[in-house]
Amino acid sequence: MLKTAILGSTGSVGTQALDVARNNPEIKITALTANKNVAAIEAQIREFAPEYAAMEDEASALDLKTRVADCGTKILCGREGVRELIASTDADAFVNSVIGFDGLFSTLEVIKTGKRLALSNKESIVAAGEAVMKLARESGTEILPVDSEHCAIHQCLRTGGHGEISKLIITASGGPFYGKTKDELENVTLADALAHPTWSMGRKITVDSATLMNKGFEVIEAARLFNVDADKIDVVVHPESIIHSMVEYIDSAVIAQLSVPDMRLCVAYALNYPQRLQGATPKLDFFKTAKLTFKTPDTETFPLLALAYKALKDGKTRPAVLNAANEIAVNAFLREEISFRHIPEVVFAAYEKTPEQCELTVESIYASDGEARRIAAEETKAITKNRKR
């Protein structure tokens, strides 16, 4: 029996993680966390009967406690409730699928337990990767990536040693706007940006895919997770999203991981590594896969990918600044306060204006995050004000 806690259970990856459990009786769900979606987590509690559940939002926690009073699940409240849940559950592994920088808190708390972490919350590694990986090594926590690209790289790296790596090759779908010019992006709508060609994901990450910021974050993640320099990480646009990433070795051999685009495969792999679980994922039909194409990313039209490489090379808290500014900009776009083309404008401005921190600590990461958010919010307000004139 694999006892598992799902942090962020009502989001896109969280619900897919529960689907993996639903299709594998050997997985027992011991704990669930969510932010405000009371109806969804109530249904999950009634189906999976976890020992613990926590809601970050206090009013939602009180509502949930009343709704599931007949279930026997202990309901915890707020951030301290999440901390207590992580420390108290007898889970063997945690899936962290919390969305955004808020997920760093859960990552750090899981690391304190020394237990396996199946990590979908990329912001933990983007913003605080060096600190997170150091703390994980010290506690004995094994971090298995749930992102399809990094899950693919993890599998490919089982075929060679770290010193034999020539290059990590991260594939990108290109998003819904690949091939368009800057002028053509002037009038794209929110609905256009949310129409991803191959993946079904949450709203924020879907917009990040459209700007190529998501791919930039994945470059930073790959560097931190696999201890590889930026100049050994390439991005290749692969519209079919069948090859999820590749590793080139020093003998010129290239190992690739292929599958239909489905996050459940990644969750199952991360939970049961080094064994494999019976998948809930459809098998890849090579005869229906007409072609595999590869193209160069357009960093002139989509400049945030290049900025991510810069943040990685700048180091210290600069990736945290990048992540924070992007969260503010994308959320403003999702509220339709700024246009799609304004997202990189806000991110670049906040990146340039946020002061550098001298030291890299968890505290300095949180400080840089807060300052970058403040500056990015000012930038979005200025844009919104100008648009209303």
Short mmCIF file of C-alpha atoms in Angstrom, two decimals:
data_model
loop_
_atom_site.label_atom_id
_atom_site.label_comp_id
_atom_site.label_asym_id
_atom_site.label_seq_id
_atom_site.Cartn_x
_atom_site.Cartn_y
_atom_site.Cartn_z
CA MET A 1 0.00 0.00 0.00
CA LEU A 2 1.37 3.40 -1.05
CA LYS A 3 0.00 6.02 1.33
CA THR A 4 -0.21 9.36 -0.48
CA ALA A 5 -1.13 12.95 0.40
CA ILE A 6 -2.29 15.31 -2.36
CA LEU A 7 -1.55 18.98 -1.71
CA GLY A 8 -3.69 21.14 -4.00
CA SER A 9 -6.12 18.32 -4.70
CA THR A 10 -8.82 20.37 -6.46
CA GLY A 11 -6.63 21.80 -9.23
CA SER A 12 -5.79 20.30 -12.61
CA VAL A 13 -2.85 18.12 -11.55
CA GLY A 14 -4.38 17.34 -8.16
CA THR A 15 -7.53 15.89 -9.72
CA GLN A 16 -5.42 13.87 -12.16
CA ALA A 17 -3.35 12.54 -9.25
CA LEU A 18 -6.57 11.38 -7.62
CA ASP A 19 -7.53 9.70 -10.89
CA VAL A 20 -4.27 7.74 -10.69
CA ALA A 21 -5.28 6.63 -7.18
CA ARG A 22 -8.78 5.82 -8.40
CA ASN A 23 -7.33 3.41 -10.98
CA ASN A 24 -4.71 1.87 -8.67
CA PRO A 25 -6.13 0.24 -5.51
CA GLU A 26 -2.63 0.01 -4.03
CA ILE A 27 -2.63 3.81 -3.55
CA LYS A 28 -4.32 4.99 -0.34
CA ILE A 29 -5.10 8.73 -0.05
CA THR A 30 -4.34 9.82 3.52
CA ALA A 31 -4.58 13.62 3.26
CA LEU A 32 -5.88 16.38 0.97
CA THR A 33 -5.40 20.14 0.89
CA ALA A 34 -7.08 22.90 -1.10
CA ASN A 35 -7.56 26.64 -1.02
CA LYS A 36 -11.25 27.56 -1.42
CA ASN A 37 -13.02 24.92 -3.52
CA VAL A 38 -15.19 23.42 -0.79
CA ALA A 39 -17.56 21.51 -3.06
CA ALA A 40 -14.73 19.73 -4.88
CA ILE A 41 -12.81 18.70 -1.77
CA GLU A 42 -16.02 17.56 -0.06
CA ALA A 43 -16.63 15.15 -2.94
CA GLN A 44 -13.01 13.96 -2.72
CA ILE A 45 -13.29 13.37 1.04
CA ARG A 46 -16.44 11.32 0.55
CA GLU A 47 -14.79 9.23 -2.16
CA PHE A 48 -11.30 8.70 -0.70
CA ALA A 49 -11.92 9.02 3.08
CA PRO A 50 -8.59 10.65 4.01
CA GLU A 51 -7.61 10.97 7.65
CA TYR A 52 -6.84 14.69 7.22
CA ALA A 53 -7.95 17.56 5.00
CA ALA A 54 -6.92 21.22 5.20
CA MET A 55 -8.22 24.41 3.62
CA GLU A 56 -5.93 27.44 3.37
CA ASP A 57 -8.94 29.76 3.40
CA GLU A 58 -10.35 29.84 6.94
CA ALA A 59 -13.98 30.51 6.00
CA SER A 60 -13.84 27.60 3.54
CA ALA A 61 -12.38 25.35 6.24
CA LEU A 62 -15.29 26.12 8.58
CA ASP A 63 -17.79 25.43 5.78
CA LEU A 64 -16.07 22.14 4.94
CA LYS A 65 -16.00 21.07 8.58
CA THR A 66 -19.78 21.40 8.74
CA ARG A 67 -20.35 19.63 5.42
CA VAL A 68 -18.25 16.54 6.23
CA ALA A 69 -19.02 16.23 9.94
CA ASP A 70 -20.30 12.71 9.24
CA CYS A 71 -17.11 11.53 7.48
CA GLY A 72 -14.48 11.11 10.21
CA THR A 73 -11.89 13.24 8.37
CA LYS A 74 -10.08 15.75 10.59
CA ILE A 75 -10.44 19.22 9.04
CA LEU A 76 -7.59 21.68 9.57
CA CYS A 77 -7.58 25.39 8.92
CA GLY A 78 -5.23 27.91 7.31
CA ARG A 79 -1.50 27.71 6.69
CA GLU A 80 -0.87 26.30 10.15
CA GLY A 81 -3.42 23.63 9.37
CA VAL A 82 -1.50 22.67 6.23
CA ARG A 83 1.70 22.53 8.30
CA GLU A 84 0.02 20.26 10.86
CA LEU A 85 -1.41 18.02 8.14
CA ILE A 86 1.98 17.51 6.49
CA ALA A 87 3.65 16.77 9.83
CA SER A 88 0.88 14.45 11.08
CA THR A 89 -0.15 12.30 8.12
CA ASP A 90 1.45 8.87 7.79
CA ALA A 91 1.76 9.30 4.01
CA ASP A 92 4.76 7.68 2.33
CA ALA A 93 4.72 10.31 -0.43
CA PHE A 94 3.31 13.75 -1.12
CA VAL A 95 2.11 15.20 -4.42
CA ASN A 96 2.53 18.99 -4.34
CA SER A 97 0.22 20.35 -7.03
CA VAL A 98 -0.45 23.70 -5.34
CA ILE A 99 -0.51 26.48 -7.94
CA GLY A 100 1.97 29.35 -7.85
CA PHE A 101 4.57 30.61 -5.41
CA ASP A 102 2.28 29.68 -2.50
CA GLY A 103 3.30 26.08 -3.16
CA LEU A 104 6.82 26.77 -1.85
CA PHE A 105 5.47 26.66 1.71
CA SER A 106 4.16 23.11 1.23
CA THR A 107 7.40 22.03 -0.47
CA LEU A 108 9.50 23.25 2.45
CA GLU A 109 7.19 21.58 4.98
CA VAL A 110 7.30 18.23 3.12
CA ILE A 111 11.10 18.40 3.00
CA LYS A 112 11.14 18.59 6.81
CA THR A 113 9.50 15.14 6.90
CA GLY A 114 12.20 13.52 4.76
CA LYS A 115 9.53 11.77 2.68
CA ARG A 116 9.22 11.51 -1.10
CA LEU A 117 7.91 14.58 -2.89
CA ALA A 118 6.24 14.23 -6.29
CA LEU A 119 6.57 17.87 -7.29
CA SER A 120 4.22 19.54 -9.74
CA ASN A 121 4.56 23.01 -8.18
CA LYS A 122 7.28 24.31 -10.49
CA GLU A 123 7.48 27.66 -8.69
CA SER A 124 9.18 25.92 -5.76
CA ILE A 125 12.12 25.06 -8.00
CA VAL A 126 12.03 28.14 -10.23
CA ALA A 127 12.02 30.61 -7.34
CA ALA A 128 13.96 28.66 -4.73
CA GLY A 129 15.56 25.72 -6.51
CA GLU A 130 19.04 25.98 -5.04
CA ALA A 131 17.72 26.29 -1.49
CA VAL A 132 15.08 23.58 -1.97
CA MET A 133 17.51 21.04 -3.43
CA LYS A 134 20.04 21.70 -0.63
CA LEU A 135 17.41 21.24 2.07
CA ALA A 136 16.12 18.08 0.36
CA ARG A 137 19.62 16.57 0.30
CA GLU A 138 20.04 17.34 3.99
CA SER A 139 16.69 15.82 5.01
CA GLY A 140 16.83 12.83 2.68
CA THR A 141 13.71 13.89 0.76
CA GLU A 142 13.67 12.49 -2.77
CA ILE A 143 12.14 14.97 -5.22
CA LEU A 144 10.55 13.40 -8.30
CA PRO A 145 9.34 15.92 -10.91
CA VAL A 146 5.76 15.68 -12.16
CA ASP A 147 6.19 18.18 -15.01
CA SER A 148 6.05 16.07 -18.18
CA GLU A 149 9.35 17.46 -19.47
CA HIS A 150 11.31 16.83 -16.29
CA CYS A 151 9.66 13.48 -15.72
CA ALA A 152 10.85 12.61 -19.24
CA ILE A 153 14.39 13.80 -18.52
CA HIS A 154 14.43 11.81 -15.27
CA GLN A 155 13.54 8.67 -17.21
CA CYS A 156 16.09 9.37 -19.95
CA LEU A 157 18.86 9.95 -17.40
CA ARG A 158 18.48 6.39 -16.16
CA THR A 159 20.45 5.34 -19.27
CA GLY A 160 23.68 7.21 -18.51
CA GLY A 161 25.78 8.95 -15.88
CA HIS A 162 25.69 12.64 -15.01
CA GLY A 163 29.20 13.15 -16.36
CA GLU A 164 28.10 11.70 -19.71
CA ILE A 165 25.40 14.34 -20.35
CA SER A 166 26.06 16.52 -23.38
CA LYS A 167 22.72 18.32 -23.47
CA LEU A 168 19.20 18.29 -22.06
CA ILE A 169 16.64 18.99 -24.79
CA ILE A 170 13.29 20.26 -23.53
CA THR A 171 10.42 20.10 -25.99
CA ALA A 172 7.75 22.79 -26.26
CA SER A 173 4.40 22.62 -28.01
CA GLY A 174 4.88 26.26 -28.98
CA GLY A 175 1.49 27.13 -27.52
CA PRO A 176 -1.46 28.47 -29.53
CA PHE A 177 0.47 31.38 -31.06
CA TYR A 178 3.64 29.77 -32.42
CA GLY A 179 4.39 31.16 -35.89
CA LYS A 180 2.56 34.43 -35.30
CA THR A 181 4.29 37.81 -35.48
CA LYS A 182 4.27 40.51 -32.81
CA ASP A 183 1.71 42.44 -34.85
CA GLU A 184 -0.56 39.40 -34.99
CA LEU A 185 -0.41 39.11 -31.20
CA GLU A 186 -1.72 42.65 -30.70
CA ASN A 187 -5.37 41.65 -30.56
CA VAL A 188 -5.37 38.10 -29.20
CA THR A 189 -8.06 37.47 -26.61
CA LEU A 190 -8.04 35.61 -23.32
CA ALA A 191 -10.02 32.82 -24.97
CA ASP A 192 -7.35 32.58 -27.69
CA ALA A 193 -4.57 32.28 -25.10
CA LEU A 194 -6.43 29.58 -23.17
CA ALA A 195 -6.92 27.39 -26.26
CA HIS A 196 -3.86 25.16 -25.88
CA PRO A 197 -3.38 22.86 -28.89
CA THR A 198 -2.34 19.67 -27.07
CA TRP A 199 -2.53 19.87 -23.25
CA SER A 200 -5.44 20.31 -20.83
CA MET A 201 -4.05 22.46 -18.00
CA GLY A 202 -4.98 25.18 -15.53
CA ARG A 203 -5.55 28.73 -16.76
CA LYS A 204 -2.34 30.27 -15.45
CA ILE A 205 0.02 27.63 -16.86
CA THR A 206 -1.87 27.69 -20.18
CA VAL A 207 -1.15 31.41 -20.52
CA ASP A 208 2.49 30.76 -19.53
CA SER A 209 2.63 28.23 -22.35
CA ALA A 210 1.31 30.83 -24.79
CA THR A 211 4.04 33.35 -23.82
CA LEU A 212 6.76 30.61 -23.65
CA MET A 213 7.35 31.69 -20.04
CA ASN A 214 6.43 28.18 -18.97
CA LYS A 215 9.24 26.81 -21.11
CA GLY A 216 11.62 29.33 -19.58
CA PHE A 217 10.61 28.16 -16.14
CA GLU A 218 11.25 24.58 -17.23
CA VAL A 219 14.79 25.50 -18.28
CA ILE A 220 15.42 26.84 -14.76
CA GLU A 221 13.78 23.75 -13.24
CA ALA A 222 15.94 21.41 -15.31
CA ALA A 223 19.11 23.22 -14.27
CA ARG A 224 18.22 22.94 -10.57
CA LEU A 225 16.72 19.45 -10.56
CA PHE A 226 19.49 17.82 -12.58
CA ASN A 227 22.45 20.07 -11.71
CA VAL A 228 23.13 21.09 -15.31
CA ASP A 229 24.39 24.48 -16.54
CA ALA A 230 22.19 26.73 -18.68
CA ASP A 231 24.41 26.31 -21.75
CA LYS A 232 23.68 22.56 -21.69
CA ILE A 233 19.90 23.03 -21.92
CA ASP A 234 18.16 23.55 -25.26
CA VAL A 235 14.50 24.17 -26.09
CA VAL A 236 12.98 22.70 -29.26
CA VAL A 237 9.45 23.40 -30.46
CA HIS A 238 7.66 20.10 -31.07
CA PRO A 239 3.98 20.84 -31.86
CA GLU A 240 2.75 17.25 -31.57
CA SER A 241 3.77 16.99 -27.87
CA ILE A 242 4.62 13.30 -28.26
CA ILE A 243 8.31 13.55 -27.34
CA HIS A 244 8.33 15.14 -23.90
CA SER A 245 12.07 15.74 -23.64
CA MET A 246 15.41 14.21 -24.62
CA VAL A 247 18.92 13.74 -23.31
CA GLU A 248 21.92 13.88 -25.62
CA TYR A 249 24.99 12.04 -24.33
CA ILE A 250 28.65 12.68 -25.09
CA ASP A 251 28.70 9.81 -27.62
CA SER A 252 25.98 11.67 -29.63
CA ALA A 253 23.26 9.19 -28.66
CA VAL A 254 19.92 10.89 -27.97
CA ILE A 255 17.44 9.22 -25.62
CA ALA A 256 13.83 10.42 -25.79
CA GLN A 257 10.67 9.69 -23.80
CA LEU A 258 7.47 9.42 -25.83
CA SER A 259 3.84 9.12 -24.77
CA VAL A 260 0.47 10.69 -25.36
CA PRO A 261 0.26 14.02 -23.48
CA ASP A 262 -1.26 12.98 -20.14
CA MET A 263 -0.10 14.14 -16.70
CA ARG A 264 -1.36 10.96 -15.04
CA LEU A 265 1.63 9.08 -16.43
CA CYS A 266 3.98 11.55 -14.73
CA VAL A 267 2.16 11.35 -11.40
CA ALA A 268 2.19 7.55 -11.45
CA TYR A 269 5.90 7.48 -12.32
CA ALA A 270 6.83 9.92 -9.56
CA LEU A 271 4.84 8.07 -6.91
CA ASN A 272 6.05 4.56 -7.65
CA TYR A 273 9.61 5.10 -8.93
CA PRO A 274 11.69 2.99 -9.57
CA GLN A 275 8.79 0.62 -10.30
CA ARG A 276 5.92 1.51 -12.62
CA LEU A 277 2.19 1.52 -11.95
CA GLN A 278 -0.46 0.19 -14.29
CA GLY A 279 -1.29 3.34 -16.24
CA ALA A 280 -4.56 5.17 -16.67
CA THR A 281 -2.97 6.68 -19.78
CA PRO A 282 -3.88 5.63 -23.34
CA LYS A 283 -1.08 3.90 -25.22
CA LEU A 284 0.74 5.71 -28.00
CA ASP A 285 -0.37 4.53 -31.44
CA PHE A 286 2.59 5.01 -33.77
CA PHE A 287 0.46 4.38 -36.84
CA LYS A 288 -1.83 7.28 -35.96
CA THR A 289 1.12 9.55 -35.19
CA ALA A 290 1.62 10.86 -38.69
CA LYS A 291 4.78 12.88 -38.05
CA LEU A 292 7.09 14.37 -35.45
CA THR A 293 8.27 17.88 -36.26
CA PHE A 294 10.85 20.13 -34.63
CA LYS A 295 11.28 23.89 -34.91
CA THR A 296 13.32 26.70 -33.39
CA PRO A 297 11.73 28.85 -30.65
CA ASP A 298 11.03 32.45 -31.66
CA THR A 299 12.57 34.41 -28.79
CA GLU A 300 12.07 37.72 -30.58
CA THR A 301 8.29 37.40 -30.62
CA PHE A 302 8.27 35.54 -27.29
CA PRO A 303 11.10 37.18 -25.30
CA LEU A 304 10.30 35.68 -21.89
CA LEU A 305 12.11 32.45 -22.78
CA ALA A 306 15.35 34.40 -23.24
CA LEU A 307 14.72 36.30 -20.00
CA ALA A 308 14.45 32.99 -18.15
CA TYR A 309 17.91 31.98 -19.39
CA LYS A 310 19.21 35.36 -18.19
CA ALA A 311 17.60 34.90 -14.76
CA LEU A 312 19.17 31.45 -14.47
CA LYS A 313 22.60 32.84 -15.29
CA ASP A 314 22.11 35.89 -13.04
CA GLY A 315 21.36 33.49 -10.20
CA LYS A 316 20.63 34.22 -6.53
CA THR A 317 17.05 35.50 -6.20
CA ARG A 318 16.62 36.61 -9.81
CA PRO A 319 14.53 33.56 -10.80
CA ALA A 320 12.23 34.36 -7.85
CA VAL A 321 11.86 37.91 -9.17
CA LEU A 322 11.02 36.56 -12.63
CA ASN A 323 8.41 34.18 -11.25
CA ALA A 324 6.76 36.81 -9.04
CA ALA A 325 6.54 39.42 -11.79
CA ASN A 326 5.07 36.86 -14.17
CA GLU A 327 2.42 35.73 -11.68
CA ILE A 328 1.24 39.31 -11.24
CA ALA A 329 1.21 39.98 -15.00
CA VAL A 330 -0.58 36.77 -15.94
CA ASN A 331 -3.21 37.16 -13.23
CA ALA A 332 -3.87 40.71 -14.48
CA PHE A 333 -4.30 39.30 -18.00
CA LEU A 334 -6.64 36.59 -16.69
CA ARG A 335 -8.74 39.37 -15.15
CA GLU A 336 -8.56 41.12 -18.55
CA GLU A 337 -6.94 44.20 -17.02
CA ILE A 338 -4.00 44.10 -19.44
CA SER A 339 -3.56 42.65 -22.92
CA PHE A 340 -1.51 39.62 -23.89
CA ARG A 341 1.31 41.77 -25.29
CA HIS A 342 1.57 43.61 -21.97
CA ILE A 343 2.61 40.47 -20.06
CA PRO A 344 6.29 40.57 -21.13
CA GLU A 345 6.34 44.36 -20.70
CA VAL A 346 5.36 44.02 -17.04
CA VAL A 347 7.75 41.15 -16.41
CA PHE A 348 10.76 42.87 -17.99
CA ALA A 349 10.05 46.13 -16.14
CA ALA A 350 9.73 44.42 -12.76
CA TYR A 351 12.81 42.29 -13.39
CA GLU A 352 14.90 45.37 -14.14
CA LYS A 353 13.53 47.48 -11.26
CA THR A 354 13.62 44.89 -8.45
CA PRO A 355 16.87 45.24 -6.46
CA GLU A 356 19.24 42.30 -6.24
CA GLN A 357 19.68 40.45 -2.95
CA CYS A 358 23.23 39.88 -1.73
CA GLU A 359 22.57 36.44 -0.28
CA LEU A 360 20.50 33.43 -1.31
CA THR A 361 18.37 32.30 1.62
CA VAL A 362 14.74 31.31 2.00
CA GLU A 363 14.19 34.70 3.65
CA SER A 364 15.80 36.63 0.78
CA ILE A 365 13.72 34.65 -1.72
CA TYR A 366 10.51 35.67 0.04
CA ALA A 367 11.74 39.28 0.23
CA SER A 368 12.54 39.41 -3.49
CA ASP A 369 9.21 37.80 -4.31
CA GLY A 370 7.33 40.45 -2.34
CA GLU A 371 9.24 43.37 -3.84
CA ALA A 372 8.87 42.07 -7.41
CA ARG A 373 5.12 41.62 -6.89
CA ARG A 374 4.80 45.18 -5.62
CA ILE A 375 6.66 46.61 -8.61
CA ALA A 376 4.81 44.41 -11.12
CA ALA A 377 1.48 45.45 -9.61
CA GLU A 378 2.44 49.11 -10.07
CA GLU A 379 3.32 48.40 -13.71
CA THR A 380 -0.01 46.68 -14.37
CA LYS A 381 -1.93 49.53 -12.72
CA ALA A 382 -0.16 52.05 -14.95
CA ILE A 383 -1.03 50.03 -18.06
CA THR A 384 -4.65 49.62 -16.97
CA LYS A 385 -4.93 53.36 -16.32
CA ASN A 386 -3.54 54.18 -19.78
CA ARG A 387 -5.91 51.70 -21.47
CA LYS A 388 -8.93 53.45 -19.91
CA ARG A 389 -7.96 56.86 -21.27
#
